[in-house]
Amino acid sequence: MPVERVGLIATYNMTDFLEGVTEERVSTPWGEAHYSLGELDSQPVVLLQRYGRGMEMIQHLINFRANIWGFRELGVQRVIATDGVGSLRRDLEPGTFVVVDDFLDFTSKGRLSFFEEHGCSVRIDVSTPFCPTLRAAFIKGTRQVTSAVREEGVLVGSDGPRFETRAEGRMFRQLGADIVGTLLIPEIVLAREAEICLALLCIVINYGPGLEATIDRRGPGSMEEKYYEGPHRQLPAILRETFAHIPPERECICTRAVPQTAFGHLPTWYRKES
């Protein structure tokens, strides 16, 4: 039986996975966010394409706060995110799926909180950054489709839009990171502040700096070709299986993340029922 609307965050276009797609724009205190609403095998889905429908956005200019808060305005309580990433380990080959369980934050972009200008201090707990219930559903769902999956992995977040240097790649490996990407850090922190469950499935689409001579975005053998020729085709089946393993009720840590870490009065826009 389908659960309530599930949010889906995607890097590449996924509207072709959905039926009955309509477009919706949501106004938030941080600007406007754009979503595609549809269904995947009768499961209501609210799709957010990080870079826009035409891949026109640049990483460091994405309005992460509007994107995450818009889910809450639409009544979405669970979000499953996907992203293409670079591998920092030779044995973590392109085409592998990674259900991330932790992260290292090497971003400097800021905008990591909804409460920066609102007279309320919220120091959110991200010692368990991803929703355990959604992670379990992702692991089960992915395992039923492919054996090329890692059930744990540490992602290091950088700003982009440039790729990392070889020296940065060596440092990240020494610190224990397995994969590198540019989009996770604001999303997971903001989702926890919004008390939205979030889990991340990363698709390795290239070797990171120092493991490959060059990183090609387009053309034969490029990261884009590796994604569309393999993992992209498996995602509809993975999502179907994942949806089937999401329990109807939320009983996880995400539902009570803010009250126990907030000092001062929560602003009215936060207290309002979504």
XYZ file of C-alpha atoms in Angstrom:
274
model
C 0.000 0.000 0.000
C 1.450 3.424 -0.899
C 2.558 5.637 1.968
C 1.913 9.381 1.958
C 3.749 11.552 -0.561
C 7.443 10.718 -0.728
C 9.949 13.354 -1.776
C 12.593 12.441 -4.333
C 15.683 14.596 -4.897
C 17.507 13.928 -8.145
C 20.547 15.271 -9.940
C 19.613 13.967 -13.380
C 16.179 14.063 -15.014
C 13.746 11.531 -13.546
C 10.399 12.851 -14.745
C 10.374 10.017 -17.301
C 9.980 7.604 -14.364
C 6.694 9.177 -13.252
C 3.112 9.094 -14.494
C 0.581 11.931 -14.473
C 3.220 14.602 -13.930
C 2.143 18.118 -12.984
C 4.371 21.041 -12.071
C 4.073 23.065 -8.877
C 5.877 26.113 -7.539
C 5.985 26.693 -3.791
C 6.724 30.017 -2.097
C 8.867 29.803 1.042
C 10.515 32.377 3.347
C 13.729 31.794 1.310
C 12.300 32.042 -2.185
C 10.479 29.814 -4.621
C 11.013 26.089 -5.174
C 9.850 24.059 -8.175
C 8.638 20.448 -8.034
C 7.217 17.810 -10.365
C 4.318 15.860 -8.841
C 3.474 12.410 -10.159
C 3.227 8.726 -9.332
C 5.495 5.711 -9.595
C 3.339 2.565 -9.511
C 0.589 4.393 -7.590
C 3.057 5.850 -5.068
C 2.674 9.662 -4.922
C 6.059 11.299 -5.528
C 7.205 14.916 -5.220
C 10.299 15.255 -7.403
C 12.893 17.989 -6.952
C 15.585 18.297 -9.607
C 18.502 20.030 -7.900
C 19.936 21.645 -11.006
C 16.568 22.529 -12.516
C 14.811 20.724 -15.329
C 17.420 21.844 -17.842
C 20.485 21.285 -15.611
C 20.904 25.081 -15.658
C 21.771 25.630 -11.993
C 25.307 25.672 -10.547
C 25.991 23.782 -7.307
C 26.909 26.703 -5.091
C 23.917 28.775 -6.260
C 21.211 26.189 -5.528
C 18.595 27.492 -3.089
C 18.826 24.591 -0.642
C 16.672 26.193 2.045
C 13.763 26.864 -0.308
C 14.068 23.369 -1.775
C 13.896 21.563 1.572
C 11.289 23.825 3.168
C 9.085 23.483 0.089
C 8.824 19.750 0.776
C 7.478 20.532 4.232
C 4.973 22.999 2.773
C 3.736 20.213 0.484
C 3.252 17.853 3.421
C 6.235 15.646 2.573
C 7.690 13.925 5.646
C 10.094 11.526 3.946
C 12.653 12.359 1.271
C 14.908 9.945 -0.551
C 17.789 11.559 -2.387
C 20.049 10.335 -5.164
C 23.296 11.799 -6.422
C 26.163 10.967 -8.743
C 29.519 11.032 -6.935
C 33.226 10.390 -7.377
C 34.965 7.406 -5.803
C 37.954 7.929 -3.517
C 38.674 4.186 -3.313
C 40.051 2.062 -6.122
C 37.808 -0.850 -5.085
C 34.688 1.329 -5.227
C 34.071 1.158 -8.950
C 31.850 3.320 -11.172
C 28.383 1.795 -11.309
C 28.336 0.982 -7.594
C 25.469 2.203 -5.407
C 26.349 3.505 -1.926
C 23.783 3.954 0.866
C 25.626 6.706 2.735
C 25.724 6.517 6.544
C 27.958 9.482 7.464
C 29.632 12.568 6.040
C 32.544 14.980 6.334
C 31.746 18.649 5.756
C 34.366 20.542 3.746
C 31.947 23.136 2.410
C 32.210 26.853 3.042
C 28.959 27.957 1.404
C 27.062 28.605 4.645
C 23.253 28.688 4.569
C 23.224 25.554 6.692
C 20.338 26.551 8.940
C 16.803 27.861 8.719
C 17.352 29.783 11.952
C 20.283 32.065 11.107
C 18.289 35.314 11.303
C 15.396 34.470 13.577
C 16.428 34.920 17.228
C 16.303 31.226 17.974
C 19.322 28.993 18.469
C 18.943 25.466 17.127
C 21.992 23.239 17.383
C 20.797 20.179 15.553
C 22.138 16.692 16.342
C 23.540 14.954 13.259
C 25.517 12.223 15.019
C 23.157 9.882 13.150
C 22.700 12.080 10.090
C 20.425 9.891 7.977
C 17.042 8.464 8.902
C 17.705 4.862 10.036
C 14.301 3.716 8.793
C 14.755 5.145 5.292
C 18.332 3.842 5.107
C 17.077 0.347 5.903
C 14.424 0.650 3.182
C 17.043 1.853 0.672
C 19.370 -1.038 1.507
C 16.619 -3.639 1.108
C 15.293 -2.035 -2.054
C 18.677 -1.716 -3.733
C 19.743 -5.239 -2.748
C 16.678 -6.656 -4.489
C 17.742 -5.059 -7.766
C 21.550 -5.227 -7.825
C 24.473 -6.737 -5.951
C 26.617 -3.676 -6.743
C 25.729 -1.866 -3.520
C 27.644 -0.774 -0.425
C 25.480 -0.557 2.686
C 27.744 2.026 4.325
C 29.932 4.840 3.103
C 31.323 8.183 4.196
C 30.721 11.043 1.790
C 32.840 14.179 1.912
C 31.057 17.316 0.799
C 32.873 20.042 -1.124
C 31.522 23.271 -2.588
C 31.982 22.860 -6.320
C 31.458 23.724 -9.049
C 35.077 22.724 -9.714
C 36.331 19.191 -9.198
C 38.728 18.521 -6.335
C 42.527 18.574 -6.606
C 44.719 15.478 -6.243
C 45.972 16.793 -2.899
C 42.402 17.191 -1.674
C 41.623 13.662 -2.815
C 44.572 12.278 -0.826
C 43.504 14.230 2.259
C 39.913 13.008 2.018
C 41.058 9.383 1.728
C 43.306 9.760 4.779
C 40.360 11.150 6.750
C 38.278 8.079 5.954
C 36.024 9.339 3.163
C 34.882 6.886 0.495
C 33.125 9.172 -1.992
C 33.027 12.885 -2.783
C 30.137 15.114 -3.865
C 28.913 18.695 -3.756
C 25.233 18.607 -2.788
C 24.583 16.596 0.356
C 25.713 18.780 3.246
C 23.080 21.530 3.146
C 20.305 19.061 2.323
C 20.794 16.653 5.223
C 21.258 19.385 7.847
C 18.238 21.346 6.625
C 16.093 18.220 6.389
C 16.874 17.384 10.012
C 15.963 20.947 11.059
C 12.676 20.592 9.170
C 12.121 17.225 10.905
C 11.984 15.515 7.519
C 13.356 11.985 7.200
C 16.113 11.798 4.583
C 18.315 9.029 3.222
C 20.846 9.213 0.403
C 21.665 6.722 -2.335
C 24.830 7.717 -4.195
C 25.790 6.359 -7.591
C 29.518 6.225 -8.291
C 29.996 7.628 -11.797
C 33.739 8.309 -11.868
C 36.973 7.877 -9.952
C 37.945 10.953 -7.989
C 41.107 13.064 -8.201
C 44.339 11.106 -8.261
C 42.685 7.811 -9.237
C 41.954 8.785 -12.826
C 43.996 10.878 -15.236
C 41.088 13.146 -16.175
C 37.412 13.528 -15.314
C 35.214 13.865 -18.398
C 31.656 15.134 -17.931
C 30.453 14.561 -21.501
C 31.242 12.257 -24.401
C 32.291 8.598 -24.792
C 33.347 7.012 -21.495
C 32.314 10.107 -19.549
C 30.663 10.192 -16.143
C 27.349 11.134 -17.783
C 27.491 8.182 -20.181
C 28.353 5.754 -17.368
C 25.364 6.997 -15.398
C 22.768 6.794 -18.178
C 24.064 3.500 -19.580
C 23.775 1.681 -16.253
C 22.560 3.009 -12.904
C 19.882 5.329 -14.316
C 18.075 2.361 -15.850
C 18.025 0.537 -12.512
C 16.645 3.423 -10.463
C 12.906 2.898 -11.166
C 13.109 -0.677 -9.870
C 15.194 0.408 -6.863
C 12.680 3.122 -6.005
C 9.722 0.737 -6.299
C 11.363 -1.759 -3.953
C 12.411 0.994 -1.548
C 8.890 2.439 -1.382
C 7.562 -1.027 -0.549
C 9.808 -1.192 2.536
C 8.874 2.206 4.002
C 6.614 1.700 7.048
C 3.376 3.717 7.177
C 4.189 5.469 10.462
C 7.273 7.478 11.432
C 8.872 6.397 14.708
C 12.420 7.605 14.048
C 14.680 10.258 15.579
C 13.839 12.701 12.778
C 10.358 13.454 14.116
C 11.613 15.145 17.301
C 14.864 16.711 16.150
C 14.202 20.380 16.921
C 12.415 20.833 20.293
C 15.164 19.141 22.295
C 17.906 21.267 20.694
C 16.207 24.678 20.440
C 16.823 27.684 22.702
C 14.493 30.656 22.479
C 11.139 30.858 20.740
C 10.661 29.020 17.480
C 9.452 31.451 14.788
C 5.817 31.336 13.736
C 6.639 30.072 10.255
C 8.261 27.018 11.835
C 5.500 26.239 14.318
C 2.829 26.418 11.629
C 1.423 23.006 10.738
C 2.525 21.924 7.277
